[in-house]
Short mmCIF file of C-alpha atoms in Angstrom, two decimals:
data_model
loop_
_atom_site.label_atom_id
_atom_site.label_comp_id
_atom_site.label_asym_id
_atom_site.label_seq_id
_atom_site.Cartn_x
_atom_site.Cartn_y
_atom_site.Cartn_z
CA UNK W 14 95.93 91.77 96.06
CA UNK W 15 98.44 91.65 98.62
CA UNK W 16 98.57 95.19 99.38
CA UNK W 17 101.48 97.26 100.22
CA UNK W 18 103.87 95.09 101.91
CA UNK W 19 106.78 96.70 104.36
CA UNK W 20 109.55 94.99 106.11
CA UNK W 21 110.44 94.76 108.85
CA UNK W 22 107.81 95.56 111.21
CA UNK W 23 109.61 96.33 114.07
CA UNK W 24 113.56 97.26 114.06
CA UNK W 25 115.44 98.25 117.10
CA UNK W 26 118.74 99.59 116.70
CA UNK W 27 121.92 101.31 118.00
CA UNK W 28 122.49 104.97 117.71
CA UNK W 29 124.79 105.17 114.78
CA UNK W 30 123.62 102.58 113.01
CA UNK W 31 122.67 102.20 109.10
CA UNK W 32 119.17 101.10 109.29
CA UNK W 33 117.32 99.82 105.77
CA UNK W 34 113.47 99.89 105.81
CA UNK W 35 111.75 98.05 102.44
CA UNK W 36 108.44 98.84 100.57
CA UNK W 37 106.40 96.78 98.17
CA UNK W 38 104.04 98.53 96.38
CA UNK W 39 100.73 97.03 95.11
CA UNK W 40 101.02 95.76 91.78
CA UNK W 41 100.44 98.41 88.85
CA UNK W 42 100.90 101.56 91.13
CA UNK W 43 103.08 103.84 90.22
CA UNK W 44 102.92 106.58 93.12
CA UNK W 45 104.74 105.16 95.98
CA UNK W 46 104.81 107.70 99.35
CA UNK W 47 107.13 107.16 102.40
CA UNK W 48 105.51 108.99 105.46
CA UNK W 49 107.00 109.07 109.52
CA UNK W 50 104.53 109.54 112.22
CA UNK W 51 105.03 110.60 115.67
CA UNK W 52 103.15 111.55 118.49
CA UNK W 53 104.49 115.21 118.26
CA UNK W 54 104.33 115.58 114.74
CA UNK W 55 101.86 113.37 113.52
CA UNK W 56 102.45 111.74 109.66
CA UNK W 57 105.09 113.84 107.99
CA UNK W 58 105.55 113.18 104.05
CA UNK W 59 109.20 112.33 103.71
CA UNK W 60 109.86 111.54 99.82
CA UNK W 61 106.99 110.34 96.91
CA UNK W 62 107.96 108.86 93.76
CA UNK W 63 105.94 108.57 90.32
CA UNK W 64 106.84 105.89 88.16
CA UNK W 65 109.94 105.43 90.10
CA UNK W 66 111.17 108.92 89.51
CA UNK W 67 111.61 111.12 92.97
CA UNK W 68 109.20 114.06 92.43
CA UNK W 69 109.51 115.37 95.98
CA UNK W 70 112.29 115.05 98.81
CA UNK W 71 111.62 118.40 100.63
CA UNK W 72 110.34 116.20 103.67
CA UNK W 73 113.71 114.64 104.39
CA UNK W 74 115.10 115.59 107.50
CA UNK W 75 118.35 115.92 106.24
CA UNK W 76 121.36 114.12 104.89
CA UNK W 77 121.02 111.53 106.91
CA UNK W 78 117.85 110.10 105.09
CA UNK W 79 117.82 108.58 101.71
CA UNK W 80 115.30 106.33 99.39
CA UNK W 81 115.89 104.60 96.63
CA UNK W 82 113.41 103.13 93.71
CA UNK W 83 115.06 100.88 91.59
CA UNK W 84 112.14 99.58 90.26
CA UNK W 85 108.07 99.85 90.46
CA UNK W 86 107.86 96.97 92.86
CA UNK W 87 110.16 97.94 95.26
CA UNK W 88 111.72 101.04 97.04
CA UNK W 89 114.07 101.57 100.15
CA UNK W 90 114.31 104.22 103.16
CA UNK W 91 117.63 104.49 104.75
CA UNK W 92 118.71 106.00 107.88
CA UNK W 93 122.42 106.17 108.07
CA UNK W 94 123.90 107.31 111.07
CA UNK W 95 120.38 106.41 112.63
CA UNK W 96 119.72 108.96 116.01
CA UNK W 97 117.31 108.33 118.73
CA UNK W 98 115.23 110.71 117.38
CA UNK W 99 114.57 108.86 114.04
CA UNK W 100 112.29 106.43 116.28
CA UNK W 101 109.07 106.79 114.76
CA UNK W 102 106.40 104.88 112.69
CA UNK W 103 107.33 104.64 108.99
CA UNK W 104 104.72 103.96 106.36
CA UNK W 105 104.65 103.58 102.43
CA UNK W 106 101.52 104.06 100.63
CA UNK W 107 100.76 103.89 97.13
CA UNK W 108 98.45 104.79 95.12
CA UNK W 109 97.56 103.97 90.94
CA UNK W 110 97.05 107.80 88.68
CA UNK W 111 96.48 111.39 88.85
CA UNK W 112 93.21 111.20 89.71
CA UNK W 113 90.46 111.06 92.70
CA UNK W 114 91.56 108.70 95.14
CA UNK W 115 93.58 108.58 98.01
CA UNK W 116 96.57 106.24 99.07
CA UNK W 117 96.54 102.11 100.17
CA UNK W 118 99.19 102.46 103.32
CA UNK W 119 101.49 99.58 104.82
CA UNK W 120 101.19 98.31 107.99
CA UNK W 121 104.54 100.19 108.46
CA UNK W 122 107.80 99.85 110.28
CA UNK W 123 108.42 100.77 114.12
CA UNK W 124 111.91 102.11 114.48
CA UNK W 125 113.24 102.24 117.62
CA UNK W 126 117.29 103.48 117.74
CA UNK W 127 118.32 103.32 121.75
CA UNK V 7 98.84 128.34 110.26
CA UNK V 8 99.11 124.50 109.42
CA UNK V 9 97.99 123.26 106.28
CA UNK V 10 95.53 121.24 107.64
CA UNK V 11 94.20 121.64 111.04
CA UNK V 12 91.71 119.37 112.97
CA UNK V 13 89.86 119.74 116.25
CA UNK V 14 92.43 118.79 118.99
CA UNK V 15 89.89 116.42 120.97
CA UNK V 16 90.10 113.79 122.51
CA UNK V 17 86.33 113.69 121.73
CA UNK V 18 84.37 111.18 123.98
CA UNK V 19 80.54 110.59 122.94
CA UNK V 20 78.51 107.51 124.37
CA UNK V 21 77.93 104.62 122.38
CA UNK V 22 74.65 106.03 119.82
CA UNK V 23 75.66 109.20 119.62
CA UNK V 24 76.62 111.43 116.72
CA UNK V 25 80.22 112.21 116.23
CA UNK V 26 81.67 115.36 114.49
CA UNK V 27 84.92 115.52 113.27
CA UNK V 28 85.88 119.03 112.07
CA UNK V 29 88.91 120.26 109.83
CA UNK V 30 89.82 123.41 107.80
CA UNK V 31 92.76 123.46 105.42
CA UNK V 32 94.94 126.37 103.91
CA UNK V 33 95.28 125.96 100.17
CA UNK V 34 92.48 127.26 98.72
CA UNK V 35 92.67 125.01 95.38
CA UNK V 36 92.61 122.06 97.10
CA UNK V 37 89.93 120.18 95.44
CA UNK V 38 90.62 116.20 96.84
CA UNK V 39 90.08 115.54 100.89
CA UNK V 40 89.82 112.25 102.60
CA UNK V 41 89.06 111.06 105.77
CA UNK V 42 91.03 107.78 107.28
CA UNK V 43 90.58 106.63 110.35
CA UNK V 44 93.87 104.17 112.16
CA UNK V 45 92.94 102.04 115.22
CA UNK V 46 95.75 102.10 117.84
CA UNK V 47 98.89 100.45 116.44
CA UNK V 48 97.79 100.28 112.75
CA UNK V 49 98.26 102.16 109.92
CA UNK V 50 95.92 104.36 108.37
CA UNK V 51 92.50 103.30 106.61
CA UNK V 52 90.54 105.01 103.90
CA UNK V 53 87.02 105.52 105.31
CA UNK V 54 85.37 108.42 102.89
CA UNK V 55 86.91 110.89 100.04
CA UNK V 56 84.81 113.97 98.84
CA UNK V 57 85.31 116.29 95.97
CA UNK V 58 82.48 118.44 95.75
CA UNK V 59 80.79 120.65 98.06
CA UNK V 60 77.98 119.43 100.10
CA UNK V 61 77.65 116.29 101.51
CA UNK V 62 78.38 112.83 100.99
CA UNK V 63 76.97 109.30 102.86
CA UNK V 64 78.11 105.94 103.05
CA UNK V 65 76.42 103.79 105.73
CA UNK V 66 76.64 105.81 109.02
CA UNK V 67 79.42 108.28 108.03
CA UNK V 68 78.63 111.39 106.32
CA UNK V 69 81.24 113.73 104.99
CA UNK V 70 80.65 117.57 104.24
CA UNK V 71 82.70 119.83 102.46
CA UNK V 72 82.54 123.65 101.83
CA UNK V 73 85.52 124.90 99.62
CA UNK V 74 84.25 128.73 100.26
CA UNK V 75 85.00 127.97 104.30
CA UNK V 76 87.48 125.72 103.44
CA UNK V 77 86.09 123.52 105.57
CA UNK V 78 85.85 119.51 105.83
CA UNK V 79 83.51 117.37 108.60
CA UNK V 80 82.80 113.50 109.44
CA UNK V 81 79.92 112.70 110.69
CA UNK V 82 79.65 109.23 112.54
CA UNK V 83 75.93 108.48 113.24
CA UNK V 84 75.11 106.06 115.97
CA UNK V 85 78.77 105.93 117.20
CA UNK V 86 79.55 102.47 118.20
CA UNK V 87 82.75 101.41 120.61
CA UNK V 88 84.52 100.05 117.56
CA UNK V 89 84.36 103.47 115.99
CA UNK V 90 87.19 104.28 118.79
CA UNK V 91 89.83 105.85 116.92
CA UNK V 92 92.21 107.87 116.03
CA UNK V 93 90.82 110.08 112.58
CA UNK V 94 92.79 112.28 109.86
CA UNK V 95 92.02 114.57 107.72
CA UNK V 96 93.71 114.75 104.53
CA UNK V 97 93.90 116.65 101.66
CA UNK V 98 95.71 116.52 98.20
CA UNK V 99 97.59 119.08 96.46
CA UNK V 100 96.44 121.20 93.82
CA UNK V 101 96.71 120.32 90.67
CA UNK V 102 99.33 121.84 88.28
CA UNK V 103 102.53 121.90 90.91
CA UNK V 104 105.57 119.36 91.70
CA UNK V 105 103.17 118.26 94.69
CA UNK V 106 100.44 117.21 92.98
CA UNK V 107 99.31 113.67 94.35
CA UNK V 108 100.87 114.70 97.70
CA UNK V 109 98.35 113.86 100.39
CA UNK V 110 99.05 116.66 103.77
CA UNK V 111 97.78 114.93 106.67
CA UNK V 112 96.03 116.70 110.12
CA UNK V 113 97.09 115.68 113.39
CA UNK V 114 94.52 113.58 113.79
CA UNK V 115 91.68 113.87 116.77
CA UNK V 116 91.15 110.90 118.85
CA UNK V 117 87.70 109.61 119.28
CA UNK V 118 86.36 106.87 122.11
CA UNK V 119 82.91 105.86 122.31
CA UNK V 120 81.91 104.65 125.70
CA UNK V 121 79.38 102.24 125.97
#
């Protein structure tokens, strides 16, 4: 089990700028989580999916921010025009059912946007 | 009032001691909470979950839970220095709404054990 897999680990980029970040889920899971953590704000929920489908959005800054699941092994956050204050720590989880348990998180992606 | 809320800290205890982590959450029906604990630079790591009220063990961490206080503790027994940390407290939706499976996250309180 390879865990959940993110790419890339550390992305620096201009203010401005469309930025991708990439999320592999573990095999058979079919909740996948995106999550931003700051200092200030500490791990926000941004957008989850089940079985692909977006169930929940209302954490999304704004326009700006978009994700994508085309299919159960693999989802996308975008940042497009990316601000300074997008820099931040983002993490995908995932997690398999409805029931007891809680999430497997990536080692997640440090944004930077000078 | 945040949905979950954890003492601020930092909380420094000398290597042997017993740690308490303390959090209280909002939504009454909240019946799944988890503690994970993420070393400096790392994500999060899944360390107990408890469903019940009272307590539960595993090795030196205990966690205790009392839904009528809405109330959730770790307990780290005979702290060691690589228990230094930051820990979150975490708690799932309730059942029944769009946000069930969501996981709302504390700010976290950071721990150092000192040798």
């Amino acid at each position: 089990d390879a865990g959940v897999i993110q790419s890339p680990r550390h992305e620096v980029t201009e203010m401005g700028q469309e930025v991708t970040l990439r999320c592999k889920p573990i095999s058979g899971h079919d909740y996948l989580f995106w999550y931003r953590q700051t200092m200030m704000r500490g791990l926000e929920l941004l957008i989850y999916f089940n079985n692909n489908v977006p169930i929940d959005d209302s954490g999304m800054p704004e326009d700006r921010f978009s994700a994508k699941m085309p299919n159960a092994s693999f989802s996308t956050l975008k940042i497009q025009p990316s601000e300074p204050r997008d820099s931040a720590v983002y993490f995908c989880a995932s997690r398999l059912g409805q029931g007891a348990g809680g999430y497997t998180f990536g080692s997640g992606t440090r944004l930077t946007v000078v | 009032q945040k949905e979950v809320e954890q003492n601020s800290g930092p909380l420094s205890v000398p290597e042997g001691a017993i740690a308490s982590l303390n959090c209280t959450y909002s939504d009454r029906g909240s019946q799944s909470f988890f503690w994970y604990r993420q070393y400096s630079g790392k994500s999060p790591e899944l360390i107990m979950s408890i469903y019940s009220n009272g307590d539960k063990e595993d090795g030196r961490f205990t966690a205790q839970l009392n839904k009528a206080s809405q109330y959730v503790s770790l307990l780290i027994r005979d702290s060691q220095p690589s228990d230094s940390a930051t820990y979150l407290c975490a708690v799932k939706a309730n059942a029944g709404g769009t946000s069930y499976g969501k996981l709302t996250f504390g700010q976290g309180t950071i721990l150092t054990v000192h040798p």
